[in-house]
Structure formats: structure tokens, C-alpha cells
């Protein structure tokens, strides 16, 4: 449903969707300094995907079923090969 966004890419950072920002607010598990930022650690990636069948969307069925998954991963790389 979205591209994969990589926090190490300035192009990706400039296009980063609001839904992919570090969660903020009183119930956030993240430190206040990173809340609302593109990433919580160097090299984070974020994407939204959907596994479903759009052909199931008919007049009798308003939703095509499937699973939507919001995913993110920290990729702190030390630079060692």
C-alpha cells in the first residue's frame, strides 16, 4: 500500500507519511525527544502493506477482507562488513 521509507535516505525523509512518524502523546513508549520524528533510531524503515483480494469487493460485500500491516524496523548499522 506504500513504498518502503528509509530514514537514511533524504528523499524518503522528505516524503515520509505522517502515519509513519514515531508515535507521540501521553501513552507513547518513546522518549519525548523522538516523538513525532521520522525515526527513533538511525536507519529506521517504515511501510504499510495489505494482504487481500480486491476481487472480493462486491455490492454485497463492502470490504474485500485481508490484513493490513503497519511495519517498521530499526536498522542501526555499525558500518562493519
PDB file of C-alpha atoms in Angstrom:
ATOM      1  CA  UNK A   1       0.000   0.000   0.000  1.00  0.00           C
ATOM      2  CA  UNK A   2       3.018   2.287   0.462  1.00  0.00           C
ATOM      3  CA  UNK A   3       6.614   2.366  -0.579  1.00  0.00           C
ATOM      4  CA  UNK A   4       9.297   1.370   1.896  1.00  0.00           C
ATOM      5  CA  UNK A   5      10.692   4.506   3.535  1.00  0.00           C
ATOM      6  CA  UNK A   6      14.275   4.509   4.816  1.00  0.00           C
ATOM      7  CA  UNK A   7      15.346   7.144   7.374  1.00  0.00           C
ATOM      8  CA  UNK A   8      18.868   7.165   5.888  1.00  0.00           C
ATOM      9  CA  UNK A   9      17.530   8.458   2.563  1.00  0.00           C
ATOM     10  CA  UNK A  10      16.932  12.223   2.388  1.00  0.00           C
ATOM     11  CA  UNK A  11      14.468  11.607  -0.464  1.00  0.00           C
ATOM     12  CA  UNK A  12      12.458   9.177   1.681  1.00  0.00           C
ATOM     13  CA  UNK A  13      12.574  11.506   4.698  1.00  0.00           C
ATOM     14  CA  UNK A  14      11.126  14.369   2.645  1.00  0.00           C
ATOM     15  CA  UNK A  15       8.234  12.119   1.518  1.00  0.00           C
ATOM     16  CA  UNK A  16       7.727  10.288   4.858  1.00  0.00           C
ATOM     17  CA  UNK A  17       3.981   9.834   5.560  1.00  0.00           C
ATOM     18  CA  UNK A  18       2.510  11.236   8.782  1.00  0.00           C
ATOM     19  CA  UNK A  19       1.264   7.743   9.681  1.00  0.00           C
ATOM     20  CA  UNK A  20       4.874   6.549   9.834  1.00  0.00           C
ATOM     21  CA  UNK A  21       6.101   9.101  12.356  1.00  0.00           C
ATOM     22  CA  UNK A  22       7.235   7.964  15.802  1.00  0.00           C
ATOM     23  CA  UNK A  23       4.088   7.768  17.968  1.00  0.00           C
ATOM     24  CA  UNK A  24       3.600  10.688  20.323  1.00  0.00           C
ATOM     25  CA  UNK A  25       1.371  11.565  23.226  1.00  0.00           C
ATOM     26  CA  UNK A  26       0.999  10.643  26.870  1.00  0.00           C
ATOM     27  CA  UNK A  27       0.763   6.898  26.152  1.00  0.00           C
ATOM     28  CA  UNK A  28       3.746   6.743  23.783  1.00  0.00           C
ATOM     29  CA  UNK A  29       6.533   4.360  24.740  1.00  0.00           C
ATOM     30  CA  UNK A  30       9.090   6.607  23.050  1.00  0.00           C
ATOM     31  CA  UNK A  31      11.219   9.325  24.651  1.00  0.00           C
ATOM     32  CA  UNK A  32       9.675  12.794  24.195  1.00  0.00           C
ATOM     33  CA  UNK A  33      12.694  13.937  22.136  1.00  0.00           C
ATOM     34  CA  UNK A  34      11.900  11.471  19.324  1.00  0.00           C
ATOM     35  CA  UNK A  35       8.093  11.569  19.468  1.00  0.00           C
ATOM     36  CA  UNK A  36       6.725  12.839  16.154  1.00  0.00           C
ATOM     37  CA  UNK A  37      10.084  12.367  14.406  1.00  0.00           C
ATOM     38  CA  UNK A  38      10.692  10.306  11.271  1.00  0.00           C
ATOM     39  CA  UNK A  39      12.673   7.701  13.215  1.00  0.00           C
ATOM     40  CA  UNK A  40      13.533   6.745  16.756  1.00  0.00           C
ATOM     41  CA  UNK A  41      16.945   5.406  15.795  1.00  0.00           C
ATOM     42  CA  UNK A  42      19.344   5.772  12.905  1.00  0.00           C
ATOM     43  CA  UNK A  43      18.337   3.762   9.875  1.00  0.00           C
ATOM     44  CA  UNK A  44      14.705   3.044  10.734  1.00  0.00           C
ATOM     45  CA  UNK A  45      12.446   1.902   7.910  1.00  0.00           C
ATOM     46  CA  UNK A  46       8.639   2.055   7.690  1.00  0.00           C
ATOM     47  CA  UNK A  47       5.995   0.702   5.307  1.00  0.00           C
ATOM     48  CA  UNK A  48       2.313  -0.204   5.177  1.00  0.00           C
ATOM     49  CA  UNK A  49       1.213  -3.363   3.395  1.00  0.00           C
ATOM     50  CA  UNK A  50      -2.053  -5.166   2.695  1.00  0.00           C
ATOM     51  CA  UNK A  51      -2.622  -8.835   2.015  1.00  0.00           C
ATOM     52  CA  UNK A  52      -6.054  -9.251   0.492  1.00  0.00           C
ATOM     53  CA  UNK A  53      -8.050  -9.883  -2.638  1.00  0.00           C
ATOM     54  CA  UNK A  54      -9.642  -6.768  -4.192  1.00  0.00           C
ATOM     55  CA  UNK A  55     -11.845  -9.010  -6.370  1.00  0.00           C
ATOM     56  CA  UNK A  56     -13.844  -9.872  -3.232  1.00  0.00           C
ATOM     57  CA  UNK A  57     -15.161  -6.313  -3.042  1.00  0.00           C
ATOM     58  CA  UNK A  58     -18.685  -6.516  -4.430  1.00  0.00           C
ATOM     59  CA  UNK A  59     -22.006  -4.794  -3.829  1.00  0.00           C
ATOM     60  CA  UNK A  60     -22.912  -7.454  -1.275  1.00  0.00           C
ATOM     61  CA  UNK A  61     -19.533  -7.229   0.459  1.00  0.00           C
ATOM     62  CA  UNK A  62     -18.350  -3.717   1.293  1.00  0.00           C
ATOM     63  CA  UNK A  63     -14.885  -4.834   2.394  1.00  0.00           C
ATOM     64  CA  UNK A  64     -12.537  -7.095   0.385  1.00  0.00           C
ATOM     65  CA  UNK A  65     -11.144  -8.709   3.555  1.00  0.00           C
ATOM     66  CA  UNK A  66      -7.453  -9.164   4.097  1.00  0.00           C
ATOM     67  CA  UNK A  67      -4.950  -7.978   6.641  1.00  0.00           C
ATOM     68  CA  UNK A  68      -3.382  -4.521   6.780  1.00  0.00           C
ATOM     69  CA  UNK A  69       0.000  -4.364   8.499  1.00  0.00           C
ATOM     70  CA  UNK A  70       1.970  -1.312   9.548  1.00  0.00           C
ATOM     71  CA  UNK A  71       5.611  -2.279   9.859  1.00  0.00           C
ATOM     72  CA  UNK A  72       8.747  -0.584  10.977  1.00  0.00           C
ATOM     73  CA  UNK A  73      12.214  -1.800  11.759  1.00  0.00           C
ATOM     74  CA  UNK A  74      15.292  -0.278  13.299  1.00  0.00           C
ATOM     75  CA  UNK A  75      18.403  -0.919  11.295  1.00  0.00           C
ATOM     76  CA  UNK A  76      21.218   0.547  13.343  1.00  0.00           C
ATOM     77  CA  UNK A  77      24.222  -0.499  11.311  1.00  0.00           C
ATOM     78  CA  UNK A  78      27.675  -0.129  12.728  1.00  0.00           C
ATOM     79  CA  UNK A  79      29.291   0.128   9.313  1.00  0.00           C
ATOM     80  CA  UNK A  80      31.242  -3.094   9.834  1.00  0.00           C
ATOM     81  CA  UNK A  81      31.198  -5.584   6.984  1.00  0.00           C
TER      82      UNK A  81
END
